[in-house]
Amino acid sequence: MRAGGSFARQMLLVPVGRLRKADPSVATSTALPGLDPVELRSIEQAATAEPVEQPTPTTIPLLPGERTLDRRIKFALVQACTLSSLMLGMTAIFLAVIGRPDGRAPMYGALCLLACITFDGLDGALARKFGVASPFGVQMDSLGDMTSFGIAAPVVVFATLRGSVPTPVLIAACAMVACCAAIRLARFNVSPKDGRFFCGVPTTMAATVLAVTVLLKTTMGSALPAEALVFGVVLLAIAMVSSFPYAKLAKVVKLPPTLFLLPLVGLVWNTQVTFGLLVLVYLLSGPVIWARQRRATARMA
């Protein structure tokens, strides 16, 4: 231990510059006794080595590919649609919170939500048409959807049903919509995409159902009790985080035209009841499609 301490003191006190200029044999005999030339050479190389340059962090471009003026303008237009959807969602929140003397604030909030849905569909379509889709745009779209459909929609529902049901029950139902929307959007970003079905009800569809329900209630009155509406809100939230496959709108439009006659007649007869039945059929279509796929898989096995 005494020898080791003496050696450590010698290592700390020997000037590095002297080691570089001195002859290895001299340094071995005088500066560092007991150290062979190989170890001395490694010390000299470590002392004279050039410092390793750390890589400087690079910024990831928001628009990948060629950054021409034309593509930048198109990219800015797409992001403007996303921000418009977000700002309309914030406007719906403000209208629901502040209220109006005539009590129509939820109705205007629902109209803002429908406008959000329009801009949300427009930004994706423009991004694909212009060829300016990017990971940044995907994240912006998710954040806008969470603001408009995950927060603004349940706030508008809360303002509409406030006073009709116990407040704790209504808060729990609306908070459930926000939590399920966040889970749905996060899962969508990290999951492989299926061109035929959605995995769970998309947040856009859920917000559409909530906005139309609020519009019907504020303009035509409620044909269903408030408790039934709250139950429908909870059911819609659960459907968003379910693993049931739901058909995309493009597949629904391709159905035979005769299937649309009965809903049209029902909308003329009683709009609210028919709309509620259509929503219920769509929610039940997921488990039905899932059961048919399981049956087909079992037959193939």
Short mmCIF file of C-alpha atoms in Angstrom, two decimals:
data_model
loop_
_atom_site.label_atom_id
_atom_site.label_comp_id
_atom_site.label_asym_id
_atom_site.label_seq_id
_atom_site.Cartn_x
_atom_site.Cartn_y
_atom_site.Cartn_z
CA MET A 1 0.00 0.00 0.00
CA ARG A 2 2.92 2.31 0.80
CA ALA A 3 4.47 1.57 -2.60
CA GLY A 4 1.15 2.12 -4.33
CA GLY A 5 0.68 5.48 -2.63
CA SER A 6 4.16 6.59 -3.67
CA PHE A 7 3.43 5.55 -7.24
CA ALA A 8 0.13 7.49 -7.26
CA ARG A 9 1.88 10.64 -6.01
CA GLN A 10 4.47 10.30 -8.74
CA MET A 11 1.75 9.93 -11.40
CA LEU A 12 0.01 13.11 -10.23
CA LEU A 13 3.18 15.17 -9.99
CA VAL A 14 4.85 14.26 -13.31
CA PRO A 15 4.28 17.00 -15.95
CA VAL A 16 2.69 15.69 -19.10
CA GLY A 17 4.82 17.87 -21.36
CA ARG A 18 7.99 16.36 -19.89
CA LEU A 19 6.70 12.88 -20.62
CA ARG A 20 6.15 13.74 -24.26
CA LYS A 21 9.66 15.13 -24.75
CA ALA A 22 11.60 12.75 -22.57
CA ASP A 23 13.16 9.56 -23.76
CA PRO A 24 11.18 6.47 -22.70
CA SER A 25 14.18 4.91 -20.97
CA VAL A 26 14.91 8.09 -19.03
CA ALA A 27 11.28 8.50 -18.04
CA THR A 28 11.18 4.91 -16.88
CA SER A 29 14.26 5.25 -14.69
CA THR A 30 13.70 8.73 -13.24
CA ALA A 31 10.13 9.95 -13.52
CA LEU A 32 8.22 6.69 -13.04
CA PRO A 33 10.38 3.98 -11.52
CA GLY A 34 9.07 0.45 -11.97
CA LEU A 35 7.00 1.30 -15.06
CA ASP A 36 7.91 -0.64 -18.21
CA PRO A 37 8.22 1.12 -21.61
CA VAL A 38 4.95 -0.30 -22.95
CA GLU A 39 2.92 1.24 -20.14
CA LEU A 40 4.83 4.52 -20.47
CA ARG A 41 4.11 4.63 -24.20
CA SER A 42 0.38 4.18 -23.57
CA ILE A 43 0.47 7.08 -21.11
CA GLU A 44 2.25 9.26 -23.66
CA GLN A 45 -0.30 8.38 -26.37
CA ALA A 46 -3.20 9.20 -24.05
CA ALA A 47 -1.61 12.54 -23.17
CA THR A 48 -0.97 13.55 -26.79
CA ALA A 49 -4.25 12.25 -28.25
CA GLU A 50 -6.50 14.78 -29.92
CA PRO A 51 -9.78 15.47 -28.05
CA VAL A 52 -12.78 13.68 -29.54
CA GLU A 53 -15.29 16.13 -30.95
CA GLN A 54 -18.85 15.53 -29.72
CA PRO A 55 -21.47 15.46 -32.50
CA THR A 56 -23.51 18.62 -32.57
CA PRO A 57 -27.29 18.03 -32.42
CA THR A 58 -29.06 18.62 -35.72
CA THR A 59 -32.60 19.92 -36.09
CA ILE A 60 -35.06 17.70 -37.93
CA PRO A 61 -36.76 19.58 -40.79
CA LEU A 62 -40.51 19.94 -40.38
CA LEU A 63 -40.99 19.39 -44.12
CA PRO A 64 -38.96 16.43 -45.44
CA GLY A 65 -37.86 16.35 -49.04
CA GLU A 66 -37.27 19.25 -51.40
CA ARG A 67 -37.85 22.58 -49.63
CA THR A 68 -39.06 24.70 -52.53
CA LEU A 69 -41.25 27.77 -52.10
CA ASP A 70 -44.22 25.99 -53.66
CA ARG A 71 -43.98 23.03 -51.25
CA ARG A 72 -43.54 25.36 -48.28
CA ILE A 73 -46.70 27.25 -49.19
CA LYS A 74 -48.63 23.99 -49.51
CA PHE A 75 -47.22 22.76 -46.21
CA ALA A 76 -48.22 26.02 -44.52
CA LEU A 77 -51.75 25.71 -45.95
CA VAL A 78 -52.11 22.21 -44.50
CA GLN A 79 -50.89 23.33 -41.09
CA ALA A 80 -53.25 26.31 -41.24
CA CYS A 81 -56.16 23.87 -41.58
CA THR A 82 -54.91 21.95 -38.53
CA LEU A 83 -54.55 25.13 -36.49
CA SER A 84 -58.00 26.28 -37.62
CA SER A 85 -59.48 23.07 -36.26
CA LEU A 86 -57.63 23.60 -32.97
CA MET A 87 -58.77 27.22 -32.65
CA LEU A 88 -62.38 26.28 -33.40
CA GLY A 89 -62.16 23.69 -30.66
CA MET A 90 -60.91 26.32 -28.23
CA THR A 91 -63.76 28.61 -29.33
CA ALA A 92 -66.25 25.83 -28.56
CA ILE A 93 -64.78 25.55 -25.06
CA PHE A 94 -65.01 29.29 -24.48
CA LEU A 95 -68.62 29.41 -25.68
CA ALA A 96 -69.57 26.50 -23.43
CA VAL A 97 -67.85 28.03 -20.40
CA ILE A 98 -68.98 31.65 -20.82
CA GLY A 99 -72.50 30.88 -22.00
CA ARG A 100 -75.07 33.15 -23.61
CA PRO A 101 -78.20 34.84 -22.23
CA ASP A 102 -80.41 32.91 -24.66
CA GLY A 103 -78.92 29.59 -23.56
CA ARG A 104 -77.74 28.69 -27.06
CA ALA A 105 -74.03 28.58 -26.24
CA PRO A 106 -73.90 24.74 -26.48
CA MET A 107 -75.51 24.93 -29.91
CA TYR A 108 -72.84 27.30 -31.20
CA GLY A 109 -70.19 25.15 -29.56
CA ALA A 110 -71.55 22.12 -31.42
CA LEU A 111 -71.41 24.05 -34.69
CA CYS A 112 -67.76 24.86 -33.97
CA LEU A 113 -67.13 21.15 -33.41
CA LEU A 114 -68.63 20.30 -36.80
CA ALA A 115 -66.39 22.93 -38.37
CA CYS A 116 -63.44 21.30 -36.56
CA ILE A 117 -64.34 17.99 -38.15
CA THR A 118 -64.41 19.62 -41.59
CA PHE A 119 -60.95 21.15 -41.20
CA ASP A 120 -59.61 17.93 -39.68
CA GLY A 121 -60.61 15.99 -42.77
CA LEU A 122 -59.37 18.76 -45.05
CA ASP A 123 -55.80 18.91 -43.71
CA GLY A 124 -55.19 15.20 -44.26
CA ALA A 125 -56.67 15.27 -47.76
CA LEU A 126 -54.58 18.29 -48.75
CA ALA A 127 -51.40 16.81 -47.29
CA ARG A 128 -51.82 13.66 -49.39
CA LYS A 129 -52.79 15.60 -52.51
CA PHE A 130 -49.89 18.06 -52.28
CA GLY A 131 -47.36 15.43 -51.20
CA VAL A 132 -46.37 17.31 -48.03
CA ALA A 133 -47.29 14.69 -45.43
CA SER A 134 -44.72 14.61 -42.63
CA PRO A 135 -44.25 13.22 -39.09
CA PHE A 136 -44.64 16.78 -37.80
CA GLY A 137 -48.02 17.02 -39.47
CA VAL A 138 -49.11 13.73 -37.91
CA GLN A 139 -48.24 14.96 -34.43
CA MET A 140 -49.93 18.32 -35.03
CA ASP A 141 -53.06 16.54 -36.21
CA SER A 142 -53.12 14.37 -33.09
CA LEU A 143 -52.71 17.37 -30.78
CA GLY A 144 -55.45 19.24 -32.62
CA ASP A 145 -57.76 16.22 -32.42
CA MET A 146 -57.14 15.91 -28.69
CA THR A 147 -58.00 19.57 -28.17
CA SER A 148 -61.09 19.63 -30.36
CA PHE A 149 -62.49 16.12 -29.99
CA GLY A 150 -61.00 14.95 -26.71
CA ILE A 151 -61.55 18.12 -24.65
CA ALA A 152 -63.89 20.54 -26.45
CA ALA A 153 -66.52 17.89 -27.27
CA PRO A 154 -67.03 16.66 -23.67
CA VAL A 155 -66.99 20.27 -22.39
CA VAL A 156 -69.83 21.14 -24.79
CA VAL A 157 -71.72 18.02 -23.69
CA PHE A 158 -71.23 19.02 -20.05
CA ALA A 159 -72.61 22.50 -20.73
CA THR A 160 -75.62 20.96 -22.49
CA LEU A 161 -76.57 18.39 -19.82
CA ARG A 162 -75.58 20.42 -16.76
CA GLY A 163 -78.44 20.48 -14.28
CA SER A 164 -80.24 17.54 -15.92
CA VAL A 165 -78.23 14.81 -14.16
CA PRO A 166 -76.12 14.79 -10.99
CA THR A 167 -72.96 16.80 -11.54
CA PRO A 168 -70.50 14.09 -10.34
CA VAL A 169 -72.00 11.58 -12.79
CA LEU A 170 -71.79 14.06 -15.66
CA ILE A 171 -68.20 15.00 -14.80
CA ALA A 172 -67.18 11.33 -14.72
CA ALA A 173 -68.81 10.65 -18.10
CA CYS A 174 -67.22 13.67 -19.79
CA ALA A 175 -63.81 12.98 -18.25
CA MET A 176 -64.09 9.41 -19.52
CA VAL A 177 -64.50 10.75 -23.06
CA ALA A 178 -61.31 12.82 -22.69
CA CYS A 179 -59.28 9.91 -21.29
CA CYS A 180 -60.48 7.45 -23.91
CA ALA A 181 -59.80 9.94 -26.70
CA ALA A 182 -56.20 10.36 -25.49
CA ILE A 183 -55.71 6.58 -25.39
CA ARG A 184 -57.32 6.20 -28.82
CA LEU A 185 -55.07 8.82 -30.44
CA ALA A 186 -51.87 7.51 -28.83
CA ARG A 187 -52.70 3.95 -29.87
CA PHE A 188 -53.48 5.07 -33.41
CA ASN A 189 -50.07 6.76 -33.74
CA VAL A 190 -48.11 3.65 -32.76
CA SER A 191 -50.29 0.94 -34.35
CA PRO A 192 -50.12 -0.42 -37.92
CA LYS A 193 -52.80 1.03 -40.17
CA ASP A 194 -55.59 -1.07 -41.68
CA GLY A 195 -57.04 0.19 -44.94
CA ARG A 196 -60.43 -1.47 -44.33
CA PHE A 197 -61.37 -0.96 -40.69
CA PHE A 198 -60.73 1.30 -37.73
CA CYS A 199 -59.60 -0.32 -34.49
CA GLY A 200 -62.23 1.22 -32.23
CA VAL A 201 -64.45 4.17 -33.03
CA PRO A 202 -62.29 7.08 -34.26
CA THR A 203 -62.32 10.30 -32.27
CA THR A 204 -63.68 12.19 -35.28
CA MET A 205 -66.73 9.94 -35.45
CA ALA A 206 -67.29 10.20 -31.70
CA ALA A 207 -67.10 14.00 -31.82
CA THR A 208 -69.55 14.05 -34.74
CA VAL A 209 -72.06 11.99 -32.78
CA LEU A 210 -71.71 14.23 -29.72
CA ALA A 211 -71.99 17.45 -31.74
CA VAL A 212 -75.09 16.30 -33.64
CA THR A 213 -76.68 15.09 -30.40
CA VAL A 214 -76.14 18.51 -28.82
CA LEU A 215 -77.57 20.25 -31.88
CA LEU A 216 -80.68 18.08 -31.88
CA LYS A 217 -81.22 18.61 -28.17
CA THR A 218 -80.77 22.38 -28.27
CA THR A 219 -82.87 22.95 -31.39
CA MET A 220 -85.59 20.28 -31.17
CA GLY A 221 -85.66 19.36 -27.52
CA SER A 222 -84.74 15.96 -26.14
CA ALA A 223 -86.71 12.86 -27.11
CA LEU A 224 -84.61 10.80 -24.68
CA PRO A 225 -84.07 11.32 -20.95
CA ALA A 226 -80.80 12.92 -19.87
CA GLU A 227 -79.73 9.70 -18.14
CA ALA A 228 -79.96 7.84 -21.46
CA LEU A 229 -77.82 10.51 -23.13
CA VAL A 230 -75.16 10.17 -20.41
CA PHE A 231 -75.20 6.39 -20.87
CA GLY A 232 -74.69 6.93 -24.60
CA VAL A 233 -71.70 9.20 -23.90
CA VAL A 234 -70.10 6.50 -21.73
CA LEU A 235 -70.80 3.82 -24.34
CA LEU A 236 -69.21 5.98 -27.02
CA ALA A 237 -66.11 6.51 -24.88
CA ILE A 238 -65.72 2.76 -24.32
CA ALA A 239 -66.13 2.11 -28.04
CA MET A 240 -63.20 4.44 -28.80
CA VAL A 241 -60.72 2.31 -26.82
CA SER A 242 -62.21 -1.05 -27.80
CA SER A 243 -60.46 -3.41 -30.21
CA PHE A 244 -63.56 -4.01 -32.32
CA PRO A 245 -63.20 -3.27 -36.05
CA TYR A 246 -65.40 -0.48 -37.35
CA ALA A 247 -65.94 0.11 -41.05
CA LYS A 248 -64.55 3.26 -42.58
CA LEU A 249 -66.85 5.77 -44.22
CA ALA A 250 -65.68 4.76 -47.70
CA LYS A 251 -66.96 1.22 -47.13
CA VAL A 252 -70.27 2.45 -45.73
CA VAL A 253 -70.88 4.63 -48.79
CA LYS A 254 -70.38 1.60 -51.07
CA LEU A 255 -73.34 -0.24 -49.52
CA PRO A 256 -76.38 -0.82 -51.76
CA PRO A 257 -78.45 2.39 -52.11
CA THR A 258 -81.62 0.59 -51.02
CA LEU A 259 -80.20 0.27 -47.51
CA PHE A 260 -80.28 4.06 -47.14
CA LEU A 261 -84.01 4.39 -47.88
CA LEU A 262 -85.15 3.22 -44.45
CA PRO A 263 -82.88 5.66 -42.52
CA LEU A 264 -84.01 8.53 -44.74
CA VAL A 265 -87.67 7.76 -44.06
CA GLY A 266 -86.88 7.47 -40.36
CA LEU A 267 -85.14 10.86 -40.30
CA VAL A 268 -88.25 12.44 -41.79
CA TRP A 269 -90.48 10.66 -39.28
CA ASN A 270 -88.44 11.30 -36.13
CA THR A 271 -84.96 12.72 -36.52
CA GLN A 272 -83.73 12.18 -32.97
CA VAL A 273 -84.88 8.59 -32.56
CA THR A 274 -83.59 7.62 -36.01
CA PHE A 275 -80.22 9.24 -35.36
CA GLY A 276 -79.94 7.42 -32.03
CA LEU A 277 -80.76 4.11 -33.70
CA LEU A 278 -78.17 4.73 -36.44
CA VAL A 279 -75.50 5.43 -33.82
CA LEU A 280 -76.47 2.30 -31.89
CA VAL A 281 -76.30 0.17 -35.05
CA TYR A 282 -72.85 1.54 -35.86
CA LEU A 283 -71.61 0.84 -32.34
CA LEU A 284 -72.96 -2.71 -32.49
CA SER A 285 -71.45 -3.30 -35.93
CA GLY A 286 -67.98 -3.55 -34.38
CA PRO A 287 -68.71 -6.60 -32.20
CA VAL A 288 -70.65 -8.20 -35.08
CA ILE A 289 -67.74 -7.80 -37.53
CA TRP A 290 -65.32 -9.05 -34.86
CA ALA A 291 -67.44 -12.18 -34.27
CA ARG A 292 -67.62 -12.90 -38.01
CA GLN A 293 -63.86 -12.55 -38.38
CA ARG A 294 -63.28 -14.90 -35.44
CA ARG A 295 -65.67 -17.44 -36.97
CA ALA A 296 -63.93 -17.22 -40.35
CA THR A 297 -60.51 -17.66 -38.72
CA ALA A 298 -61.73 -20.72 -36.81
CA ARG A 299 -63.02 -22.31 -40.00
CA MET A 300 -59.72 -21.77 -41.80
CA ALA A 301 -57.81 -23.31 -38.87
#
